[in-house]
Amino acid sequence: MSDTRRDIPSDGAYTDFKEKMTYGDYLQLDSLLDSQKRLSDHHDEMLFIVIHQVSELWLKLMIHEIEAATNAIQNDEFQSAFKMLSRVSKIQSQIIHGWDVLSTLTPAEYMEFRNYLGNASGFQSYQYRLVEFVLGYKTPHIVKIYEKDEALHHRLQEAFEAPGLYDVSIQALAKNGFFINQSILERDFSKKYEQDSTVEDAWLEVYKNKDKYWDLYQLAEKLVDIEDWFQQWRFRHMKTVERIIGHKTGTGGTSGVGYLKKVLDHYFFPELWEIRSKL
């Protein structure tokens, strides 16, 4: 009789998966790792594809967490929302480090396969636009880009018309007794948010009385964390693009670095930055 015990690792790890789900099965690694289709024979195109695919996976998780946090705030479940928003900030730090890896690509190397990209550009990332929408920044011309894909267009339109993270945070101020202009509370959420004095006054009061309004104070700081990381991500994006292509026009038709510099000045939560000069 053969000694079958020698087939079993001493640490008890399973080795027979003929009828069991493996790690690769669960993560669908066959399809995931088969998704890096280079259009050129250039070695560094693999780096370019992987970095952008990884970023899209992180964006997917960010959207998942922000949407859940938005619902939690609407239901006054602040602690759950804080956990999710903290996770978003950690995700953002990972995406930022991705630029460090991509910046190892030199201009000469990128030029050898750039033409294969055609007009494909990160500007067209629908998940990046969804992140902007769920945070509360709405730009109508963006939705039009995706009209040819009915399901995707519907998904974007829903997020475009729904209250974003900052909208529900402002609603939370009103729920806690702060006066907020009715036009803000009842506004068309598909319109770009404009800074409001009553919102600023409310946040200023929260910061001056943080012990009394501890949940709102923590919420405000979670929002500032996210915006801070977002600005750092935009800056690293801009500098990486400048490092690799200089001031050439982007593959998607934008002005490239010029366009990226402009968006550095945008704020999702303007009042939370304004009050810092008034405390």
Coordinates of C-alpha atoms in Angstrom, one line a residue:
M1 CA 0.0 0.0 0.0
S2 CA 1.4 3.4 -1.0
D3 CA 1.8 6.1 1.6
T4 CA -0.7 8.8 0.4
R5 CA 0.2 11.1 3.3
R6 CA 3.3 12.3 1.4
D7 CA 0.9 14.1 -1.0
I8 CA -0.4 16.2 1.8
P9 CA 1.7 19.2 2.7
S10 CA 2.7 19.4 6.3
D11 CA 1.0 22.8 6.7
G12 CA -2.3 21.3 5.7
A13 CA -2.7 23.3 2.4
Y14 CA -5.2 21.9 -0.1
T15 CA -3.8 20.6 -3.3
D16 CA -6.7 18.8 -4.9
F17 CA -8.9 21.3 -6.8
K18 CA -10.6 19.1 -9.3
E19 CA -14.0 19.8 -7.8
K20 CA -13.2 23.0 -5.8
M21 CA -12.8 26.6 -6.6
T22 CA -9.3 27.9 -6.8
Y23 CA -7.9 31.4 -6.1
G24 CA -7.6 31.9 -9.9
D25 CA -11.3 30.8 -10.4
Y26 CA -12.5 33.2 -7.7
L27 CA -10.7 36.2 -9.2
Q28 CA -11.3 35.2 -12.8
L29 CA -7.6 35.6 -13.4
D30 CA -7.7 33.9 -16.8
S31 CA -9.8 36.7 -18.2
L32 CA -8.1 39.4 -16.1
L33 CA -4.6 38.5 -17.1
D34 CA -5.5 37.9 -20.7
S35 CA -6.7 41.6 -21.0
Q36 CA -3.3 43.1 -21.7
K37 CA -3.4 43.2 -25.5
R38 CA -0.4 45.1 -26.9
L39 CA -1.0 46.8 -30.3
S40 CA 2.8 47.1 -30.9
D41 CA 5.8 44.9 -30.2
H42 CA 7.3 47.5 -27.9
H43 CA 8.3 46.2 -24.5
D44 CA 7.0 49.2 -22.6
E45 CA 3.5 49.1 -23.9
M46 CA 2.8 46.4 -21.3
L47 CA 3.6 48.9 -18.6
F48 CA 1.4 51.5 -20.1
I49 CA -1.6 49.1 -20.3
V50 CA -1.2 47.6 -16.9
I51 CA -0.9 51.0 -15.1
H52 CA -4.1 52.3 -16.7
Q53 CA -6.0 49.0 -16.1
V54 CA -5.0 49.0 -12.4
S55 CA -6.1 52.6 -12.1
E56 CA -9.5 51.7 -13.5
L57 CA -9.8 48.9 -11.0
W58 CA -9.1 51.3 -8.2
L59 CA -11.6 53.8 -9.6
K60 CA -14.2 51.1 -9.6
L61 CA -13.6 50.5 -5.9
M62 CA -13.7 54.3 -5.2
I63 CA -17.1 54.6 -6.9
H64 CA -18.4 51.6 -4.9
E65 CA -17.3 53.2 -1.6
I66 CA -18.4 56.8 -2.4
E67 CA -21.9 55.7 -3.5
A68 CA -22.2 53.6 -0.3
A69 CA -20.9 56.5 1.8
T70 CA -23.4 58.8 0.2
N71 CA -26.3 56.5 1.1
A72 CA -25.0 56.1 4.6
I73 CA -24.9 59.9 5.1
Q74 CA -28.5 60.2 3.8
N75 CA -29.5 57.6 6.5
D76 CA -27.5 59.4 9.2
E77 CA -25.1 56.4 9.5
F78 CA -22.0 58.6 9.9
Q79 CA -19.6 56.0 11.3
S80 CA -20.1 53.7 8.4
A81 CA -19.6 56.6 6.0
F82 CA -16.4 57.6 7.7
K83 CA -15.0 54.1 7.3
M84 CA -15.8 54.1 3.6
L85 CA -14.4 57.6 3.0
S86 CA -11.2 56.7 4.8
R87 CA -10.8 53.8 2.5
V88 CA -11.3 56.1 -0.5
S89 CA -8.4 58.2 0.6
K90 CA -6.2 55.1 0.9
I91 CA -7.2 54.1 -2.6
Q92 CA -6.3 57.5 -3.9
S93 CA -2.8 57.2 -2.4
Q94 CA -2.4 53.9 -4.4
I95 CA -3.4 55.5 -7.6
I96 CA -1.0 58.4 -7.1
H97 CA 1.9 55.9 -6.6
G98 CA 1.0 54.5 -10.0
W99 CA 2.3 57.6 -11.6
D100 CA 5.7 57.0 -10.1
V101 CA 5.8 53.6 -11.9
L102 CA 4.6 55.1 -15.2
S103 CA 7.1 57.9 -15.0
T104 CA 9.8 55.3 -15.6
L105 CA 8.6 55.4 -19.2
T106 CA 10.8 57.8 -21.2
P107 CA 9.6 60.2 -24.0
A108 CA 11.7 58.3 -26.6
E109 CA 10.2 54.9 -25.5
Y110 CA 6.6 56.2 -25.5
M111 CA 6.9 57.8 -28.9
E112 CA 7.7 54.3 -30.3
F113 CA 4.2 53.1 -29.6
R114 CA 2.1 56.2 -29.1
N115 CA 0.6 56.2 -32.6
Y116 CA -1.0 52.8 -31.9
L117 CA -3.3 54.4 -29.4
G118 CA -5.2 56.4 -32.0
N119 CA -7.5 58.8 -30.2
A120 CA -7.8 56.6 -27.1
S121 CA -7.2 58.8 -24.0
G122 CA -7.7 58.8 -20.3
F123 CA -9.9 61.8 -20.9
Q124 CA -12.5 59.2 -22.1
S125 CA -12.4 57.2 -18.9
Y126 CA -16.0 56.9 -17.9
Q127 CA -15.1 55.7 -14.4
Y128 CA -13.1 58.9 -13.8
R129 CA -16.2 60.8 -14.9
L130 CA -18.3 58.8 -12.5
V131 CA -16.0 59.6 -9.7
E132 CA -16.5 63.3 -10.5
F133 CA -20.3 62.8 -10.6
V134 CA -20.6 60.9 -7.4
L135 CA -18.4 63.6 -5.7
G136 CA -20.8 66.2 -7.0
Y137 CA -19.0 67.8 -9.9
K138 CA -21.2 67.7 -13.0
T139 CA -20.2 68.6 -16.6
P140 CA -23.0 68.0 -19.1
H141 CA -20.8 67.7 -22.2
I142 CA -19.1 64.6 -20.7
V143 CA -22.2 62.5 -20.8
K144 CA -22.6 63.0 -24.5
I145 CA -19.3 61.2 -25.2
Y146 CA -20.9 57.9 -24.2
E147 CA -24.3 58.1 -26.1
K148 CA -23.3 55.2 -28.4
D149 CA -23.3 52.7 -25.4
E150 CA -26.9 52.7 -24.1
A151 CA -26.2 50.9 -20.8
L152 CA -23.2 53.0 -20.0
H153 CA -24.9 56.2 -21.0
H154 CA -27.8 55.3 -18.7
R155 CA -25.4 54.6 -15.8
L156 CA -23.7 58.0 -16.3
Q157 CA -27.0 59.8 -16.6
E158 CA -28.3 58.4 -13.4
A159 CA -25.1 59.6 -11.5
F160 CA -25.3 62.9 -13.3
E161 CA -28.8 63.6 -12.1
A162 CA -28.4 62.2 -8.5
P163 CA -27.2 64.1 -5.5
G164 CA -23.4 63.7 -5.1
L165 CA -21.4 63.2 -1.9
Y166 CA -21.2 67.0 -1.2
D167 CA -24.9 67.5 -1.8
V168 CA -25.9 64.9 0.9
S169 CA -23.3 66.4 3.2
I170 CA -24.9 69.8 2.8
Q171 CA -28.3 68.2 3.4
A172 CA -26.8 66.8 6.7
L173 CA -26.0 70.3 7.8
A174 CA -29.7 71.3 7.2
K175 CA -30.9 68.2 9.1
N176 CA -28.8 69.3 12.1
G177 CA -30.5 72.7 12.3
F178 CA -28.2 74.9 10.2
F179 CA -29.8 77.3 7.8
I180 CA -29.1 76.5 4.2
N181 CA -30.6 78.4 1.3
Q182 CA -33.6 76.4 0.0
S183 CA -32.3 76.9 -3.5
I184 CA -29.3 74.8 -2.6
L185 CA -31.3 72.0 -0.9
E186 CA -33.8 71.8 -3.8
R187 CA -31.4 72.5 -6.7
D188 CA -31.1 70.6 -9.9
F189 CA -28.3 68.2 -9.0
S190 CA -27.3 67.9 -12.7
K191 CA -26.1 71.5 -12.6
K192 CA -22.6 72.5 -11.5
Y193 CA -22.5 73.4 -7.8
E194 CA -21.9 77.0 -7.0
Q195 CA -20.4 78.2 -3.8
D196 CA -23.0 79.4 -1.3
S197 CA -22.6 81.7 1.8
T198 CA -25.1 79.8 4.0
V199 CA -23.1 76.6 3.4
E200 CA -19.9 78.4 4.3
D201 CA -21.4 79.8 7.4
A202 CA -22.7 76.4 8.5
W203 CA -19.3 74.7 8.0
L204 CA -17.6 77.6 9.8
E205 CA -19.9 77.1 12.8
V206 CA -19.2 73.3 12.8
Y207 CA -15.4 74.0 13.0
K208 CA -15.8 76.6 15.7
N209 CA -17.9 74.1 17.8
K210 CA -16.4 70.8 16.8
D211 CA -17.3 69.1 20.0
K212 CA -20.9 69.9 19.6
Y213 CA -21.0 68.9 16.0
W214 CA -18.5 66.1 16.1
D215 CA -20.0 63.9 13.4
L216 CA -20.3 66.9 11.0
Y217 CA -16.7 68.0 11.8
Q218 CA -15.4 64.5 11.1
L219 CA -17.4 64.4 7.8
A220 CA -15.9 67.7 6.8
E221 CA -12.3 66.5 7.4
K222 CA -13.0 63.2 5.4
L223 CA -14.1 65.4 2.5
V224 CA -11.0 67.6 2.8
D225 CA -8.9 64.4 2.8
I226 CA -10.5 63.2 -0.4
E227 CA -10.1 66.6 -2.1
D228 CA -6.5 66.9 -1.0
W229 CA -5.6 63.5 -2.4
F230 CA -7.5 64.3 -5.6
Q231 CA -5.5 67.4 -6.1
Q232 CA -2.3 65.5 -5.5
W233 CA -3.4 62.9 -8.1
R234 CA -4.1 65.6 -10.6
F235 CA -0.7 67.2 -10.0
R236 CA 1.1 63.9 -10.4
H237 CA -0.9 63.2 -13.5
M238 CA 0.0 66.5 -15.0
K239 CA 3.7 66.2 -14.2
T240 CA 4.0 62.7 -15.5
V241 CA 2.4 63.7 -18.8
E242 CA 4.7 66.7 -19.0
R243 CA 7.7 64.5 -18.3
I244 CA 6.7 62.0 -21.0
I245 CA 5.2 64.1 -23.8
G246 CA 6.0 67.7 -22.8
H247 CA 3.3 70.1 -24.2
K248 CA 2.1 68.1 -27.1
T249 CA -1.6 67.7 -27.8
G250 CA -3.1 64.7 -26.0
T251 CA -4.2 61.6 -28.0
G252 CA -7.8 62.5 -27.1
G253 CA -7.5 65.9 -28.7
T254 CA -7.1 68.0 -25.5
S255 CA -4.3 70.4 -24.9
G256 CA -2.6 67.8 -22.8
V257 CA -0.6 69.5 -20.0
G258 CA -2.4 72.8 -20.5
Y259 CA -5.8 71.1 -19.9
L260 CA -4.5 69.2 -16.8
K261 CA -3.1 72.4 -15.3
K262 CA -6.5 74.1 -15.6
V263 CA -8.3 71.4 -13.7
L264 CA -5.8 71.8 -10.8
D265 CA -7.7 74.9 -9.8
H266 CA -11.1 73.2 -9.4
Y267 CA -12.5 72.4 -6.0
F268 CA -15.3 69.9 -5.2
F269 CA -16.0 71.3 -1.7
P270 CA -15.1 75.0 -2.0
E271 CA -16.6 76.2 1.3
L272 CA -14.4 73.7 3.3
W273 CA -11.3 75.4 1.9
E274 CA -12.6 78.9 2.2
I275 CA -13.3 78.7 5.9
R276 CA -9.7 77.9 6.7
S277 CA -8.9 81.5 6.2
K278 CA -11.7 82.6 8.5
L279 CA -11.1 80.4 11.5

